Amino acid sequence: MGALVKILTLSCLLALTLPTLAEVGWWKTAQFYQIYPRSFKDSDDDGVGDINGITQQLAYLKEIGITATWLSPIFTSPMADFGYDVANLTDIDPIFGTMEDFERLLARAKELDIKIILDFVPNHTSDECDWFIRSAAGEEEYKDFYVWHTGKVVNGIRQPPTNWIGVFRGSMWTWHEGRQAYYLHQFHAKQPDLNYRNPKVVEAMKDVLRFWLRKGAFGFRIDAVPHVYEVPADADGNWPDEPRNENSNDPEDYGYLQHIYTTDQPETIELVYAFREVIEEIDQELGGDDRILLTEAYSPLNILMQYYGNGTHLGSQIPFNFNLLANIGFDSDAYHYSELIHNWLDNMPEGQVANWVFGNHDQSRIGSRLGADRIDACNMIVLTLPGVSITYQGEEMGMTDVFISWEDTVDPQACQTNEEEFESHTRDPVRTPFQWSDEKNAGFSDAQSTWLPVGLDYKLVNVKRERGIALSHLNIYKQLRALRDEPTLKQGDVTVTAIGPNVLAFKRSLAGQKSYITVININDDVESINLDSVFTSISSQLQYVVVNDKSVRRKNDLTFANSVLLMPKEAVVLSTV
Ligand code: GLC
Ligand code: MG
């Protein structure tokens, strides 16, 4: 073939042994799928997706083998942050439908054996939430539901109590005329932070969990957990300023400060344990399959591992593993991939389950971030490593970021910047309508216009078309998913390694069963690798089980283990014979 055959050096080979999953709870090997309801399917043609749309299309989740789906918020909201600003925590927003619609969704999900997980936003509510209105009015019961401070007066001028800067730019404090005080908001001014140092808040929020669990939700994705607590105030009720981050020169930008007093406070972990107790309580009360928590935290690994629980408390079953999502870049080599995968597996407390995530509604899509020719590779990593797989809607067919002009931009994180900078802050490009078909608005809606524009590539990248293409991203996803039914993939050990800078490989094995080896050529050199010298006890011949469209080999072809040829960006799963 005239190919450049490389002499490969083997490094970083570490065997990992996972505890055998004696009792496999449903979620431990489950496929999770995130639905962003505004953009999944619009049933009433107002240009915004809704609950009935999800119900209509739930069979699609079954088609791609999903076990459970978490829905971004569907609760009553003025939509300042598209639902992450909740005004009524126990009701459905009319844009998404009614409580009856939600109940119908639950019933349909039950029929299809798909579990519905809701988004729970503990850090803040909307400023239009009844609790906030009462708090601002100083009503006794609610006055300490939020974080209030009269500020400090410097040279006769009133100023916010601290220098803290919010995630969406600018001061974390907004002056409230009615209450004559500042309130804290780690995100948008329309998202006031709840005060978790008030036990009534903790109880009220636990009741919200109970409400939805009793309705039939199987758990929650918990939003923005590291932001829930701020450092305790001193004896005078004041907080310290946060130190500068020398890397940033923009005093309005979140990155300008080191958030040592406003994120990852130890009480946060305790709160997750308290929420888990509610889960256990409702498991007792209602019986049936386990209910679960997935927690969103972009925190250091040692903190994330505490989310799982400690010796005495249970925590979140699934602390999102954003290791790959946050650290893998376009130029990352195979050593980096391997190291990040090891980081999680090697540090996980005994008996816990790993999870793998490459995308969500806040992050640039895989194909745009890492290249469209790495989409199958990422899906392969997520679906063939041990534990839980998590897929953001559209990643299974390879949707990519859609350019949205400044005029069309609606994400508050971008709108609070300016025309020059918004592109590096906007999350709109990953939230565009789901591409079902080549029909009007990609089959998402019959409306004249949709809340965000539909991707220009929808005639090529859509579910309907990809169903008919043997090696489309969608069909490869489905094959990988089917493979997860194999005992080896469900319960097997894993050995992860980089074979030189370009090839990531991992082997799944289980006594008495076939072994499976995922091999990914991350870059554009043709590679020839000797898997025999990398992995122990594999057969001299291996069989192709899943190939991508870069492969010259086909499914069921055989290869010698000591000379596996990989085309640029080829990603395959092989099995022993
Ligand atoms: C989380 C959500 C994000 C939202 C923020 C504030 O990070 O994923 O979309 O803007 O919390 O609720
Ligand atoms: Mg609609």
Short mmCIF file of C-alpha atoms and ligand atoms in Angstrom, two decimals, residues 38 41-51 94-96 444-445, ligand 2:
data_model
loop_
_atom_site.label_atom_id
_atom_site.label_comp_id
_atom_site.label_asym_id
_atom_site.label_seq_id
_atom_site.Cartn_x
_atom_site.Cartn_y
_atom_site.Cartn_z
CA ARG A 38 -36.52 23.33 23.08
CA LYS A 41 -39.22 18.06 18.37
CA ASP A 42 -41.87 20.76 18.04
CA SER A 43 -45.38 19.23 18.08
CA ASP A 44 -47.43 22.45 17.94
CA ASP A 45 -45.43 24.33 15.34
CA ASP A 46 -44.56 27.38 17.40
CA GLY A 47 -40.89 26.90 16.54
CA VAL A 48 -39.94 25.61 19.99
CA GLY A 49 -39.70 21.93 20.90
CA ASP A 50 -42.06 20.58 23.53
CA ILE A 51 -43.04 17.62 25.69
CA PRO A 94 -46.68 26.30 28.81
CA ILE A 95 -44.12 26.56 26.02
CA PHE A 96 -43.34 22.89 26.73
CA PHE A 444 -38.17 19.49 13.61
CA SER A 445 -41.12 21.86 13.15
MG MG B 2 -43.74 23.80 20.41
#
